PDB file of C-alpha atoms in Angstrom:
ATOM      1  CA  MET A   1      -0.972  -9.859  31.331  1.00  0.00           C
ATOM      2  CA  LEU A   2      -2.224  -7.766  28.259  1.00  0.00           C
ATOM      3  CA  LEU A   3       0.523  -7.197  27.458  1.00  0.00           C
ATOM      4  CA  SER A   4       2.296 -11.126  26.346  1.00  0.00           C
ATOM      5  CA  ARG A   5      -0.810 -12.624  25.345  1.00  0.00           C
ATOM      6  CA  TRP A   6      -0.978  -8.972  22.443  1.00  0.00           C
ATOM      7  CA  ARG A   7       2.090  -9.597  21.397  1.00  0.00           C
ATOM      8  CA  ARG A   8       1.899 -14.155  21.061  1.00  0.00           C
ATOM      9  CA  TRP A   9      -1.251 -12.867  19.107  1.00  0.00           C
ATOM     10  CA  ARG A  10       0.999 -10.765  17.010  1.00  0.00           C
ATOM     11  CA  ARG A  11       3.780 -13.468  16.358  1.00  0.00           C
ATOM     12  CA  GLY A  12       1.431 -15.780  15.819  1.00  0.00           C
ATOM     13  CA  ARG A  13       0.147 -14.468  11.833  1.00  0.00           C
ATOM     14  CA  PRO A  14       1.470 -11.991   9.218  1.00  0.00           C
ATOM     15  CA  PHE A  15       0.699  -8.726  11.558  1.00  0.00           C
ATOM     16  CA  TRP A  16       2.883  -6.393   9.956  1.00  0.00           C
ATOM     17  CA  GLY A  17       2.105  -7.565   6.265  1.00  0.00           C
ATOM     18  CA  GLY A  18      -1.179  -7.207   7.000  1.00  0.00           C
ATOM     19  CA  LEU A  19      -0.999  -4.055   7.994  1.00  0.00           C
ATOM     20  CA  PHE A  20       0.291  -2.953   5.080  1.00  0.00           C
ATOM     21  CA  ALA A  21      -2.383  -4.740   3.118  1.00  0.00           C
ATOM     22  CA  VAL A  22      -5.533  -2.518   5.085  1.00  0.00           C
ATOM     23  CA  LEU A  23      -2.854   0.633   5.731  1.00  0.00           C
ATOM     24  CA  ALA A  24      -2.705   0.478   1.906  1.00  0.00           C
ATOM     25  CA  GLY A  25      -5.972   0.046   1.297  1.00  0.00           C
ATOM     26  CA  ALA A  26      -7.507   2.573   3.151  1.00  0.00           C
ATOM     27  CA  GLU A  27      -4.975   4.990   0.986  1.00  0.00           C
ATOM     28  CA  ILE A  28      -6.566   3.880  -2.274  1.00  0.00           C
ATOM     29  CA  CYS A  29      -9.765   4.400  -1.038  1.00  0.00           C
ATOM     30  CA  ALA A  30      -9.119   7.321  -0.001  1.00  0.00           C
ATOM     31  CA  LEU A  31      -8.694   9.875  -2.793  1.00  0.00           C
ATOM     32  CA  PRO A  32     -11.721   8.441  -4.177  1.00  0.00           C
ATOM     33  CA  LEU A  33     -13.645   8.778  -1.166  1.00  0.00           C
ATOM     34  CA  ALA A  34     -12.136  12.792  -1.376  1.00  0.00           C
ATOM     35  CA  PRO A  35     -15.467  15.797  -1.094  1.00  0.00           C
ATOM     36  CA  LEU A  36     -18.742  15.492  -2.918  1.00  0.00           C
ATOM     37  CA  LYS A  37     -17.135  18.411  -5.342  1.00  0.00           C
ATOM     38  CA  VAL A  38     -13.645  16.025  -5.272  1.00  0.00           C
ATOM     39  CA  MET A  39     -15.646  12.724  -6.536  1.00  0.00           C
ATOM     40  CA  LEU A  40     -18.049  14.682  -9.128  1.00  0.00           C
ATOM     41  CA  GLN A  41     -15.173  14.930 -11.158  1.00  0.00           C
ATOM     42  CA  GLN A  42     -13.987  12.394 -10.706  1.00  0.00           C
ATOM     43  CA  GLY A  43     -17.219  11.005 -11.942  1.00  0.00           C
ATOM     44  CA  ILE A  44     -17.279   6.834 -12.293  1.00  0.00           C
ATOM     45  CA  ALA A  45     -13.700   6.798 -12.587  1.00  0.00           C
ATOM     46  CA  GLY A  46     -13.293   6.339  -8.568  1.00  0.00           C
ATOM     47  CA  ILE A  47     -15.447   3.011  -7.919  1.00  0.00           C
ATOM     48  CA  PRO A  48     -13.383  -0.055  -9.144  1.00  0.00           C
ATOM     49  CA  SER A  49     -10.172   2.812  -6.259  1.00  0.00           C
ATOM     50  CA  VAL A  50     -12.815   2.241  -4.202  1.00  0.00           C
ATOM     51  CA  LEU A  51     -13.608  -1.427  -5.340  1.00  0.00           C
ATOM     52  CA  MET A  52      -9.656  -2.569  -4.597  1.00  0.00           C
ATOM     53  CA  GLY A  53      -9.785   0.006  -1.471  1.00  0.00           C
ATOM     54  CA  ILE A  54     -12.444  -2.556   0.073  1.00  0.00           C
ATOM     55  CA  VAL A  55     -10.820  -6.157  -1.494  1.00  0.00           C
ATOM     56  CA  MET A  56      -7.120  -5.012   0.467  1.00  0.00           C
ATOM     57  CA  ILE A  57      -8.184  -4.230   3.396  1.00  0.00           C
ATOM     58  CA  VAL A  58     -10.248  -7.363   3.951  1.00  0.00           C
ATOM     59  CA  LEU A  59      -6.996  -9.304   2.446  1.00  0.00           C
ATOM     60  CA  GLY A  60      -5.256  -8.094   5.592  1.00  0.00           C
ATOM     61  CA  LEU A  61      -7.539  -8.949   7.536  1.00  0.00           C
ATOM     62  CA  THR A  62      -7.612 -12.686   6.334  1.00  0.00           C
ATOM     63  CA  ALA A  63      -3.976 -12.803   6.870  1.00  0.00           C
ATOM     64  CA  TRP A  64      -4.766 -11.937  10.260  1.00  0.00           C
ATOM     65  CA  PHE A  65      -7.672 -13.618  11.451  1.00  0.00           C
ATOM     66  CA  SER A  66      -6.145 -17.110   9.012  1.00  0.00           C
ATOM     67  CA  PRO A  67      -3.064 -17.240   9.188  1.00  0.00           C
ATOM     68  CA  ALA A  68      -3.280 -20.332   7.047  1.00  0.00           C
ATOM     69  CA  GLN A  69      -4.871 -18.071   4.487  1.00  0.00           C
ATOM     70  CA  ARG A  70      -2.203 -15.945   3.737  1.00  0.00           C
ATOM     71  CA  SER A  71      -0.403 -17.621   0.715  1.00  0.00           C
ATOM     72  CA  LEU A  72      -3.089 -16.512  -1.516  1.00  0.00           C
ATOM     73  CA  ALA A  73      -4.068 -13.692   0.125  1.00  0.00           C
ATOM     74  CA  GLY A  74      -0.657 -11.835  -0.083  1.00  0.00           C
ATOM     75  CA  VAL A  75      -0.306 -12.540  -3.956  1.00  0.00           C
ATOM     76  CA  LEU A  76      -4.122 -11.440  -4.350  1.00  0.00           C
ATOM     77  CA  THR A  77      -2.381  -7.593  -2.976  1.00  0.00           C
ATOM     78  CA  THR A  78       0.079  -8.124  -4.660  1.00  0.00           C
ATOM     79  CA  LEU A  79      -1.521  -8.114  -8.175  1.00  0.00           C
ATOM     80  CA  ILE A  80      -3.871  -5.607  -6.595  1.00  0.00           C
ATOM     81  CA  ALA A  81      -1.787  -3.438  -5.553  1.00  0.00           C
ATOM     82  CA  THR A  82      -0.367  -3.713  -9.350  1.00  0.00           C
ATOM     83  CA  ALA A  83      -3.338  -3.755 -10.897  1.00  0.00           C
ATOM     84  CA  ALA A  84      -3.892  -0.040  -8.324  1.00  0.00           C
ATOM     85  CA  LEU A  85      -0.822   1.767  -9.610  1.00  0.00           C
ATOM     86  CA  VAL A  86      -2.913   1.422 -13.577  1.00  0.00           C
ATOM     87  CA  LEU A  87      -6.416   1.480 -12.416  1.00  0.00           C
ATOM     88  CA  SER A  88      -6.308   4.491  -9.492  1.00  0.00           C
ATOM     89  CA  ASN A  89      -5.007   7.692  -8.605  1.00  0.00           C
ATOM     90  CA  LEU A  90      -1.184   5.939  -9.653  1.00  0.00           C
ATOM     91  CA  GLY A  91      -1.892   3.640  -6.788  1.00  0.00           C
ATOM     92  CA  GLY A  92      -3.060   5.781  -4.134  1.00  0.00           C
ATOM     93  CA  PHE A  93      -0.394   8.430  -5.376  1.00  0.00           C
ATOM     94  CA  LEU A  94       2.595   5.467  -5.330  1.00  0.00           C
ATOM     95  CA  ILE A  95       2.260   5.247  -1.225  1.00  0.00           C
ATOM     96  CA  GLY A  96      -1.214   2.134  -1.497  1.00  0.00           C
ATOM     97  CA  THR A  97       1.244   0.609  -4.221  1.00  0.00           C
ATOM     98  CA  LEU A  98       3.666  -0.060  -2.218  1.00  0.00           C
ATOM     99  CA  LEU A  99       2.209  -0.204   0.793  1.00  0.00           C
ATOM    100  CA  GLY A 100      -0.009  -2.952  -0.963  1.00  0.00           C
ATOM    101  CA  ILE A 101       3.172  -4.663  -3.214  1.00  0.00           C
ATOM    102  CA  LEU A 102       5.177  -3.644   0.894  1.00  0.00           C
ATOM    103  CA  GLY A 103       2.623  -6.115   2.473  1.00  0.00           C
ATOM    104  CA  GLY A 104       1.925  -8.683   0.153  1.00  0.00           C
ATOM    105  CA  GLY A 105       4.945  -9.379   0.926  1.00  0.00           C
ATOM    106  CA  LEU A 106       5.362  -9.531   4.211  1.00  0.00           C
ATOM    107  CA  MET A 107       1.992 -11.791   3.663  1.00  0.00           C
ATOM    108  CA  PHE A 108       3.317 -14.035   1.700  1.00  0.00           C
ATOM    109  CA  ALA A 109       7.467 -14.649   3.113  1.00  0.00           C
ATOM    110  CA  TRP A 110       5.593 -15.077   6.860  1.00  0.00           C
ATOM    111  CA  GLN A 111       6.350 -18.746   8.142  1.00  0.00           C
ATOM    112  CA  PRO A 112       4.832 -19.843  11.802  1.00  0.00           C
ATOM    113  CA  HIS A 113       7.218 -20.423  14.446  1.00  0.00           C
ATOM    114  CA  ALA A 114       8.798 -23.953  14.458  1.00  0.00           C
ATOM    115  CA  ALA A 115       7.602 -25.884  17.674  1.00  0.00           C
ATOM    116  CA  ALA A 116      10.043 -26.460  20.409  1.00  0.00           C
ATOM    117  CA  PRO A 117      12.327 -28.400  20.891  1.00  0.00           C
ATOM    118  CA  GLN A 118      11.602 -31.108  22.718  1.00  0.00           C
ATOM    119  CA  SER A 119      13.659 -31.417  25.955  1.00  0.00           C
ATOM    120  CA  PRO A 120      16.444 -33.439  26.416  1.00  0.00           C
ATOM    121  CA  THR A 121      15.848 -37.038  28.490  1.00  0.00           C
ATOM    122  CA  PRO A 122      17.981 -38.023  31.733  1.00  0.00           C
ATOM    123  CA  THR A 123      20.777 -40.212  28.535  1.00  0.00           C
ATOM    124  CA  GLY A 124      21.273 -36.569  26.643  1.00  0.00           C
ATOM    125  CA  THR A 125      19.007 -38.091  23.864  1.00  0.00           C
ATOM    126  CA  THR A 126      16.033 -36.554  22.446  1.00  0.00           C
ATOM    127  CA  ALA A 127      12.698 -38.139  24.095  1.00  0.00           C
ATOM    128  CA  HIS A 128      10.068 -39.317  20.748  1.00  0.00           C
ATOM    129  CA  PRO A 129       6.449 -40.559  22.101  1.00  0.00           C
ATOM    130  CA  ASP A 130       6.245 -44.245  20.272  1.00  0.00           C
ATOM    131  CA  PRO A 131       3.811 -43.347  17.494  1.00  0.00           C
ATOM    132  CA  GLN A 132       1.859 -47.259  18.659  1.00  0.00           C
ATOM    133  CA  GLY A 133       2.205 -45.674  21.727  1.00  0.00           C
ATOM    134  CA  ALA A 134       4.151 -49.924  22.691  1.00  0.00           C
ATOM    135  CA  GLN A 135       6.662 -49.093  26.358  1.00  0.00           C
ATOM    136  CA  PRO A 136      10.533 -50.070  24.793  1.00  0.00           C
TER     137      PRO A 136
END
């Protein structure tokens, strides 16, 4: 039962796109948050990396918990991942940028499942309720 609830939740949103965006954000954030000795050598340049990583994590979580915002989250994730290539240690040594572009694309391309087709009536036609509620 728990597994079926998990699958239904996962299929009702752009799960993989959000996961790749969260992983990309974590990768981009991880490099500037190195030990203090390394961080002191990097200086102020680590701040954009941390901010971009946090924003990408938030965008991935937005895609999970508010699927209606997936298009905006996907576009912003792709733009931030591309900007991280220049502003953040080659975008987490290119891994973060590639994961971010992949995640943003998956978020943008995801579509919710279409409603299940209605069952046919005994005459073989599909039953459609009358919008005014009148009987034939």
